[in-house]
mmCIF file of C-alpha atoms in Angstrom:
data_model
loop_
_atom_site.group_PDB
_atom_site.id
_atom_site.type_symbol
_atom_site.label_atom_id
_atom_site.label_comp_id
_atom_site.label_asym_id
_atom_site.label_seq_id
_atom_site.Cartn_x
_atom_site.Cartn_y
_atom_site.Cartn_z
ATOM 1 C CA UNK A 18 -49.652 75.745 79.783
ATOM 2 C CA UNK A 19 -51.241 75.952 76.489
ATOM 3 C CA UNK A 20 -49.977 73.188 73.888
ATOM 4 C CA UNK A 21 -49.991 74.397 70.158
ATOM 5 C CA UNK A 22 -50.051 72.246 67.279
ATOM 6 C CA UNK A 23 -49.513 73.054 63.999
ATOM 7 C CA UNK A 24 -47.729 71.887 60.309
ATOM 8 C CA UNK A 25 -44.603 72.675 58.795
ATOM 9 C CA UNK A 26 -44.076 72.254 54.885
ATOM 10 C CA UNK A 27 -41.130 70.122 54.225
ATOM 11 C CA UNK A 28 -39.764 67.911 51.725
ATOM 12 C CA UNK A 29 -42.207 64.930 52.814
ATOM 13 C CA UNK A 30 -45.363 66.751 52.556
ATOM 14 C CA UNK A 31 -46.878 68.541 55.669
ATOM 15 C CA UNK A 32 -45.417 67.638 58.996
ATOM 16 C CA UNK A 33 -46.944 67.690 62.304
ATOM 17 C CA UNK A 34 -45.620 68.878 65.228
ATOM 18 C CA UNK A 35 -46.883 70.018 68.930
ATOM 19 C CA UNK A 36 -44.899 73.143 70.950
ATOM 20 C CA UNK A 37 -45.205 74.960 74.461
ATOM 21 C CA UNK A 38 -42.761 77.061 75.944
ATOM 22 C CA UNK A 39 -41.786 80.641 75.460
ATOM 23 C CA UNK A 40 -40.585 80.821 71.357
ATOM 24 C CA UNK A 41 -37.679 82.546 72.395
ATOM 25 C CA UNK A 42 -36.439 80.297 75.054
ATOM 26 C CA UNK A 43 -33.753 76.998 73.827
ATOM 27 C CA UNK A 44 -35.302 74.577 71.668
ATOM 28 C CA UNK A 45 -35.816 71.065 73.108
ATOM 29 C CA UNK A 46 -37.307 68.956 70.133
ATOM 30 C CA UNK A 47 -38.939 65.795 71.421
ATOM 31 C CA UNK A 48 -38.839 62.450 69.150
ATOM 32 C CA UNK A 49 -41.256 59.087 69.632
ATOM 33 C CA UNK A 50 -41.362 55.667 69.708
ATOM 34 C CA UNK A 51 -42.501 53.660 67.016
ATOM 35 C CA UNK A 52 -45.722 53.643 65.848
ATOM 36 C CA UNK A 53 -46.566 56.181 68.177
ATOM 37 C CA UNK A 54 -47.115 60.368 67.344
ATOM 38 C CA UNK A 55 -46.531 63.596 69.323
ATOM 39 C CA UNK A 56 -49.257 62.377 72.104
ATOM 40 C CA UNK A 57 -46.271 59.982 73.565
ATOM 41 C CA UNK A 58 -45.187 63.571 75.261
ATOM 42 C CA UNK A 59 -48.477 65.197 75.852
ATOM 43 C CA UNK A 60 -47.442 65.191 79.484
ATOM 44 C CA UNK A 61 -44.071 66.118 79.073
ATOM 45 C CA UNK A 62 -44.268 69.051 76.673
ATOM 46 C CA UNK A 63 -46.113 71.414 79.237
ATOM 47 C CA UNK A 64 -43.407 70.446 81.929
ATOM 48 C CA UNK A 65 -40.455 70.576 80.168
ATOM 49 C CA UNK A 66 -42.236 73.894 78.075
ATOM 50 C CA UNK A 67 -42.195 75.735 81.375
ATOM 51 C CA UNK A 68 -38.168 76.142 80.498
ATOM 52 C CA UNK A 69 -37.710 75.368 77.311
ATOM 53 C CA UNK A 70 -39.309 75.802 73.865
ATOM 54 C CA UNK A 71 -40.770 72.378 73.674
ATOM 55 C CA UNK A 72 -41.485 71.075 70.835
ATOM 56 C CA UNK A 73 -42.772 67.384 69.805
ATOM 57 C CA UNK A 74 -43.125 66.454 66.074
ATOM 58 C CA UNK A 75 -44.973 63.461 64.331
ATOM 59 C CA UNK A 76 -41.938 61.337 62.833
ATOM 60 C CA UNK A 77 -42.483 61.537 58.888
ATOM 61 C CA UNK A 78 -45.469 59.163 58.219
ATOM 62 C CA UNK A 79 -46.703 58.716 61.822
ATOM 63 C CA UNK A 80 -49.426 60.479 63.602
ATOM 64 C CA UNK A 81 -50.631 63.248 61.202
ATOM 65 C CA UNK A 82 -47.199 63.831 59.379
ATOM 66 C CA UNK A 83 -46.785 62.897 55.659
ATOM 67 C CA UNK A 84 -44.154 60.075 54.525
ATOM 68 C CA UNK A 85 -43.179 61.642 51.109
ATOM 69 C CA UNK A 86 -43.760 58.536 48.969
ATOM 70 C CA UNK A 87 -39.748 58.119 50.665
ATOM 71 C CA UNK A 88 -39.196 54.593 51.847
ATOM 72 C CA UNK A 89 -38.742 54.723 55.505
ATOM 73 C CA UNK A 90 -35.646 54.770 57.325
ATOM 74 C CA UNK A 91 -33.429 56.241 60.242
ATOM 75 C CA UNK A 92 -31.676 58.533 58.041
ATOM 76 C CA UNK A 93 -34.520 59.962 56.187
ATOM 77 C CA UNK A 94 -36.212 60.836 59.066
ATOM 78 C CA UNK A 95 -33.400 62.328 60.970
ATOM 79 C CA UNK A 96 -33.337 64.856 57.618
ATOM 80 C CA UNK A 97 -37.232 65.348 58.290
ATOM 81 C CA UNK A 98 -36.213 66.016 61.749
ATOM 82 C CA UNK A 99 -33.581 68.753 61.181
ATOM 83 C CA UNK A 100 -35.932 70.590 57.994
ATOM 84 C CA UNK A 101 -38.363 70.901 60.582
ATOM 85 C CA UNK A 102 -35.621 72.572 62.541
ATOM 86 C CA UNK A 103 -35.126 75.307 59.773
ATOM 87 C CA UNK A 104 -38.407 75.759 59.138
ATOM 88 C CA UNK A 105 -38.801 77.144 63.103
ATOM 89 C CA UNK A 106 -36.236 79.079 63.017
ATOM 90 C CA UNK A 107 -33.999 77.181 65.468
ATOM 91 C CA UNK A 108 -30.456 76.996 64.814
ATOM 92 C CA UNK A 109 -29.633 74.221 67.286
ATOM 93 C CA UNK A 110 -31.798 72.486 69.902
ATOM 94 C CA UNK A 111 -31.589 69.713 72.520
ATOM 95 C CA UNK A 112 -32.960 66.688 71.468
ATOM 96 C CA UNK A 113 -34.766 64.214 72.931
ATOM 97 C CA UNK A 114 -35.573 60.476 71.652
ATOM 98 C CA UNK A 115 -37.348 57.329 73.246
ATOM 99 C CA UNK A 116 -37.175 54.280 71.425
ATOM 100 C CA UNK A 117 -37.237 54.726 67.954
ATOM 101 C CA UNK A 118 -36.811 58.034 68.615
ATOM 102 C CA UNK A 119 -33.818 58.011 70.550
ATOM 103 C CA UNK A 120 -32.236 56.341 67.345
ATOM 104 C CA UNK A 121 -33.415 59.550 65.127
ATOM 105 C CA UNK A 122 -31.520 61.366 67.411
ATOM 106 C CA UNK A 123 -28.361 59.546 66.978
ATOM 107 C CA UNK A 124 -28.338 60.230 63.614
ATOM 108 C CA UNK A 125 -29.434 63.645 64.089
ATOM 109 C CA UNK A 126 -26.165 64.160 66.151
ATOM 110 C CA UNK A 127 -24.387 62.479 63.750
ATOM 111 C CA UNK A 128 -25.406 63.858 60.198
ATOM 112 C CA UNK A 129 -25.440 67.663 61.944
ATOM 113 C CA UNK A 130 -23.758 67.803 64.568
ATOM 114 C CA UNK A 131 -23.911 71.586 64.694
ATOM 115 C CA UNK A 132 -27.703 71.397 65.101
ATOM 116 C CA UNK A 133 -27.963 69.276 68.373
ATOM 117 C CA UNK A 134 -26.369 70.969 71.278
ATOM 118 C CA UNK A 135 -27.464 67.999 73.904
ATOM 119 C CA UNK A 136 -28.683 64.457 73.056
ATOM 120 C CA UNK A 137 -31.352 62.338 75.816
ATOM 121 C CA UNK A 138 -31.585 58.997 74.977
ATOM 122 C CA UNK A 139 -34.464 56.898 76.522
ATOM 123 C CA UNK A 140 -35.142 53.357 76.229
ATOM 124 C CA UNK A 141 -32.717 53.742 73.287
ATOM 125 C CA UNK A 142 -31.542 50.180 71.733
ATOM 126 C CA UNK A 143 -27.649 49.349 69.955
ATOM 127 C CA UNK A 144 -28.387 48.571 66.575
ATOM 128 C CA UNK A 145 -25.037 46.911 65.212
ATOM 129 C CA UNK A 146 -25.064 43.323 63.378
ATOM 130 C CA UNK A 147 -26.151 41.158 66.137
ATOM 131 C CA UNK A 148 -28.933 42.951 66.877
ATOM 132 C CA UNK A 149 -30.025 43.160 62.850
ATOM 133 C CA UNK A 150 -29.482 39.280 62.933
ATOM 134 C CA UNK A 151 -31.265 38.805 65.977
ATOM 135 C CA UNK A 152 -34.482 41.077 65.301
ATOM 136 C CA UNK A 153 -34.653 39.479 61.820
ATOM 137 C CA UNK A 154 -35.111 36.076 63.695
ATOM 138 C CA UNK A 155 -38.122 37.389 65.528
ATOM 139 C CA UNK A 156 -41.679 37.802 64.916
ATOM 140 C CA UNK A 157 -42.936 41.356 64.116
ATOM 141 C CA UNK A 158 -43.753 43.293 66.969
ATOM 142 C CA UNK A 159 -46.773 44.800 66.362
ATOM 143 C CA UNK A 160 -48.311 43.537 63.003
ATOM 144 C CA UNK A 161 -51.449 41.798 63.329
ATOM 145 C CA UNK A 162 -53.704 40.260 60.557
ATOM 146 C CA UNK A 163 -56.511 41.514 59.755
ATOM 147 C CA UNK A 164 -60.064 39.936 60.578
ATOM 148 C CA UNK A 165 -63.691 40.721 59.779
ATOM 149 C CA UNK A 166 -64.840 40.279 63.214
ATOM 150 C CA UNK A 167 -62.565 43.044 64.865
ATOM 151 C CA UNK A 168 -60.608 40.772 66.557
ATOM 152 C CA UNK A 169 -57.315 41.772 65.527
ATOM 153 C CA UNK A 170 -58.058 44.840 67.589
ATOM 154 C CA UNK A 171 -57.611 42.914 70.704
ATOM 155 C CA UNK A 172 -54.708 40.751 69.322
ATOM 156 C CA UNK A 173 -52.706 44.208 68.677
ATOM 157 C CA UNK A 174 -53.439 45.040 72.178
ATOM 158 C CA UNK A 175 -52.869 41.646 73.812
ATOM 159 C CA UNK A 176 -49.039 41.818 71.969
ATOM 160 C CA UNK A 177 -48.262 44.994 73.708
ATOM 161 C CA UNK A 178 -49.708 44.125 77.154
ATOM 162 C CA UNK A 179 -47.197 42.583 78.709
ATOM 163 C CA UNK A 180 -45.124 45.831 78.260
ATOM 164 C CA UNK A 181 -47.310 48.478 79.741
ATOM 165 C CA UNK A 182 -48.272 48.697 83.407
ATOM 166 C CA UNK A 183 -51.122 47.239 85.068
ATOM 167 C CA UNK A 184 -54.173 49.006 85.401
ATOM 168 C CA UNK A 185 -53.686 51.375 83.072
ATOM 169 C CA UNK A 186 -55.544 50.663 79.994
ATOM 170 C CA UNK A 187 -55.349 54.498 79.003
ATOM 171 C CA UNK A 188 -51.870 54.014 77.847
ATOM 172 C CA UNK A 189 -52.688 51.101 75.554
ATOM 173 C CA UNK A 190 -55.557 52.551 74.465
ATOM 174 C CA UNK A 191 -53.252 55.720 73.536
ATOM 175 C CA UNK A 192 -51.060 53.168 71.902
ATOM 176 C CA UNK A 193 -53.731 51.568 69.926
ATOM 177 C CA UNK A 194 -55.155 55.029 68.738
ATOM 178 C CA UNK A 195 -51.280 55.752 67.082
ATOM 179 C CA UNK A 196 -51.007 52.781 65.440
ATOM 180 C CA UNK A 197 -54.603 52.193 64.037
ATOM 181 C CA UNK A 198 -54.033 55.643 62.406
ATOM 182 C CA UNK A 199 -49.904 54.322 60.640
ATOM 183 C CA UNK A 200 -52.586 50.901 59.606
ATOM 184 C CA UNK A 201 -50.417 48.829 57.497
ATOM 185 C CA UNK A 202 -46.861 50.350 58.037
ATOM 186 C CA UNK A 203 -47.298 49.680 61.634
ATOM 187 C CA UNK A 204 -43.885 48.100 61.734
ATOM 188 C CA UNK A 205 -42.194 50.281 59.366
ATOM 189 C CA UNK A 206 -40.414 52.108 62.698
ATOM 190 C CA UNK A 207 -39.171 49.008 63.671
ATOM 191 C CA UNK A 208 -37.416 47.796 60.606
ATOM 192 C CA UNK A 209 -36.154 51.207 60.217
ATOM 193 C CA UNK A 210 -34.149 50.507 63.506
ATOM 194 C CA UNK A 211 -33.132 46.888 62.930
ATOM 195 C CA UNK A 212 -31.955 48.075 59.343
ATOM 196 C CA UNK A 213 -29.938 51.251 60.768
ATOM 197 C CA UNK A 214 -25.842 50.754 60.983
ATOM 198 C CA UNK A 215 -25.142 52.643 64.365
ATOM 199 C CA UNK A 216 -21.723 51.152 64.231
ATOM 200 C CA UNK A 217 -20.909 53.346 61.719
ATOM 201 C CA UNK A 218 -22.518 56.472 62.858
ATOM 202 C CA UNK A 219 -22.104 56.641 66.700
ATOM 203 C CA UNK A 220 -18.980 57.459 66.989
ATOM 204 C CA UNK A 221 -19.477 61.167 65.165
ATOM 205 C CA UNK A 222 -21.759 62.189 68.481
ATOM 206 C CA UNK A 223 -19.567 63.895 70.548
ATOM 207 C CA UNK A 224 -22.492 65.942 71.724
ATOM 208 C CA UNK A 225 -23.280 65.837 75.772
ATOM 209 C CA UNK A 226 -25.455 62.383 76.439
ATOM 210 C CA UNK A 227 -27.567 61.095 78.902
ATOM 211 C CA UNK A 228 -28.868 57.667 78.643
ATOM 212 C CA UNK A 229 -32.316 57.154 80.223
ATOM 213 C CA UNK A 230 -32.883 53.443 81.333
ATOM 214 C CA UNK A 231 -36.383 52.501 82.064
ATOM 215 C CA UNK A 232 -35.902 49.398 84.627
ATOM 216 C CA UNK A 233 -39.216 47.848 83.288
ATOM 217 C CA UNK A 234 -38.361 47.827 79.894
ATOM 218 C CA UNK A 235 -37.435 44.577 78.899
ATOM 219 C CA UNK A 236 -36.096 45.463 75.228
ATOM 220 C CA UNK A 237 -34.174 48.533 75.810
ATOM 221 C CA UNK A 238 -32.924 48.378 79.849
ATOM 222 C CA UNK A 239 -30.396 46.233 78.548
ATOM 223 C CA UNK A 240 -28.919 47.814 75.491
ATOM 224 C CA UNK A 241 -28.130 50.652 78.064
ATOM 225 C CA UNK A 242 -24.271 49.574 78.946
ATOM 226 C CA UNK A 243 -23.810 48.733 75.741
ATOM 227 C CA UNK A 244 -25.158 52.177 74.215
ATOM 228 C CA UNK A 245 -22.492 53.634 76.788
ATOM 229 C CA UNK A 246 -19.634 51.679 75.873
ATOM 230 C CA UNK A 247 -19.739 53.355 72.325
ATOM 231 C CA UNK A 248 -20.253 56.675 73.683
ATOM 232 C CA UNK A 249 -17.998 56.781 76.973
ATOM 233 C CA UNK A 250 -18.787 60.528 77.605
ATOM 234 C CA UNK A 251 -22.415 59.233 78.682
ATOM 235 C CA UNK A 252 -23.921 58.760 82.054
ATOM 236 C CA UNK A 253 -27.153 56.747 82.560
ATOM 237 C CA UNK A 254 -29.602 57.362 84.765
ATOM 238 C CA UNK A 255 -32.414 54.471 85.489
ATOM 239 C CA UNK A 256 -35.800 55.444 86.358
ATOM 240 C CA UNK A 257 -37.106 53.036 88.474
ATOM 241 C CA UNK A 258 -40.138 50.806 87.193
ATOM 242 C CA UNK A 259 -40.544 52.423 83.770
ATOM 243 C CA UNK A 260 -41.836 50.421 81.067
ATOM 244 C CA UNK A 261 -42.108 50.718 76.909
ATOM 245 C CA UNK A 262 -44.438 53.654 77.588
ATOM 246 C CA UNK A 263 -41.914 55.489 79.859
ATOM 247 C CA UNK A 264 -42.651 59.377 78.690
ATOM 248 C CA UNK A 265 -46.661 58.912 79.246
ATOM 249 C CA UNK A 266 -46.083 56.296 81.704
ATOM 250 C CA UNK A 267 -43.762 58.474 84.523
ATOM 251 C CA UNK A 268 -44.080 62.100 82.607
ATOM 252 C CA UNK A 269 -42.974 63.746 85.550
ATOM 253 C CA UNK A 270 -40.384 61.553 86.398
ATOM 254 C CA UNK A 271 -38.782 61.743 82.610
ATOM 255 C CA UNK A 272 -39.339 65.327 82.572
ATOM 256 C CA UNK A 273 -37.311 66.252 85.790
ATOM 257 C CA UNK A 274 -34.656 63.602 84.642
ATOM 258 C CA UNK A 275 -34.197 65.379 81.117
ATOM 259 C CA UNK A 276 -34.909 69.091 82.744
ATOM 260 C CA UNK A 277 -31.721 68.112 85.546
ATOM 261 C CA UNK A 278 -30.069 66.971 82.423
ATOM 262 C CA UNK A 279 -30.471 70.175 80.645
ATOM 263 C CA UNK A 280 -29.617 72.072 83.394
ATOM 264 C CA UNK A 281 -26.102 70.752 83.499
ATOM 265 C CA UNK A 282 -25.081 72.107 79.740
ATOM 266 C CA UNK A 283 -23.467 74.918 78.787
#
C-alpha cells in the first residue's frame, strides 16, 4: 500500500505529514515520540491504512515540519495537531500517541474533545508534580555535546542503547537519523512533557481509551496504572517485550492491538 507524503500550511509554517488508506474511510492520525518524525510508523501506516485513513504527521518542529518561531510545548502542538485536522478535511479522527505523542493526544482530547472520537495511548507517561520534580533531577536524555572528532555521534547512540533491542541497529540508526535532523532542540520534546500539567487536563477526556504498555519499556511500563487511575474508563493492554521503539520495534503487533481497539468503537 502506497504511503503519501505531503505538507499542510498551518499556523507554524509548513507541516509534514505521511497518509495511506482510502481518503474516505475514518481518520486515524498517528503522533511520535520525541525527537523522532512520521518514520516511527512507517510500518504501521500501511497496516493500519488497509482500514483506516492513516495518517502520521511530523510534530511541529520535528522531522520536516516547521516550529513557528512558537516556543515548544504540549499545548501548542496539540493546536498544530488539530489545524492539521481542518486542513484534511476531517471532522474527527482516532488518535494515536506513543510517548511524547501519546501526551499530544491527551491534550488533543482535552482542548477538543469533539475532534477525537477514540484515544490509544502507548508508552504514555503521568506528568503531574512528582514527575516534573523528578525529571528536573535527571540528566537530559538525549543531549550530547558536541565534538570535532564525531564522537558525540556514538555518545547519542550509546545513551539510547540500552532501550532498544539487541541486534537491531536499524532502529537506532532510524533514531539517530530523527534527531540529527531536530540538532540542538533535541530535548525540546522532553521538556515539553516534564513541563505539561496533566493533572489539570486529564480529567476532560472522556473519550474511549486504551492504554498500550510496552513490557520492555523501562520509563513508561510503569506510569501505565497510574495513567489508568486518572482515567478509570481505560483498559491496558501490555505487549509483551516492547521497548522505547515499540511502533517500529513490533509494528504488527501495535497495529493489530490499536486495529482490535478500533474495532470495538462505535
Amino acid at each position: 500500500m502506497t504511503i503519501r507524503r505531503a505538507f499542510a500550511d498551518l499556523s507554524v509554517g509548513q507541516v509534514h505529514y505521511a497518509a495511506c488508506g482510502d481518503t474516505d474511510a475514518p481518520a486515524v492520525l498517528l503522533l511520535h515520540q520525541s525527537p523522532r518524525s512520521w518514520a516511527e510508523y512507517r510500518e504501521v501506516l500501511p497496516l493500519i491504512g488497509a482500514r483506516y485513513r492513516a495518517i502520521a504527521m511530523d510534530t511541529a518542529g520535528f522531522g520536516d515540519s516547521s516550529n513557528g518561531g512558537v516556543p515548544a510545548s504540549i499545548e501548542q502542538w496539540a493546536r498544530v495537531a488539530c489545524e492539521l485536522l481542518d486542513a484534511l478535511g476531517i471532522q474527527q479522527a482516532d488518535v494515536v500517541g506513543h510517548h511524547t505523542g501519546g501526551v499530544i493526544a491527551i491534550e488533543l482530547a482535552a482542548a477538543f474533545p469533539n475532534r477525537v472520537r477514540g484515544l490509544v495511548l502507548s508508552s504514555t507517561p503521568y506528568t503531574d508534580e512528582p514527575f516534573r520534580i523528578a525529571r528536573a533531577k535527571r540528566p537530559p536524555i538525549d543531549e550530547v555535546a558536541l565534538s570535532e572528532d564525531g564522537s558525540h555521534l556514538a555518545a547519542l547512540w550509546q545513551k539510547r542503547q540500552g532501550f532498544y533491542p539487541a541486534r537491531r541497529p536499524d532502529l537506532l540508526e532510524a533514531f539517530m537519523l530523527d534527531a540529527l535532523k531536530v540538532g540542538h532542540r533535541v530535548e525540546e520534546g522532553h521538556r515539553a512533557v516534564a513541563s505539561y500539567r496533566m493533572e489539570d487536563r486529564i480529567g476532560r477526556v472522556t473519550q474511549p481509551t486504551l492504554i498500550i504498555r510496552a513490557t520492555d519499556d523501562p520509563f513508561a511500563a510503569p506510569h501505565a496504572a497510574e495513567l489508568q487511575h486518572h482515567l478509570p474508563h481505560a483498559r491496558i493492554v501490555d505487549i509483551e517485550g516492547g521497548m522505547v521503539p515499540l511502533p517500529d520495534q513490533m509494528p504488527e503487533a501495535f497495529a493489530q492491538t490499536v486495529l482490535e481497539f478500533l474495532s470495538t468503537l462505535p
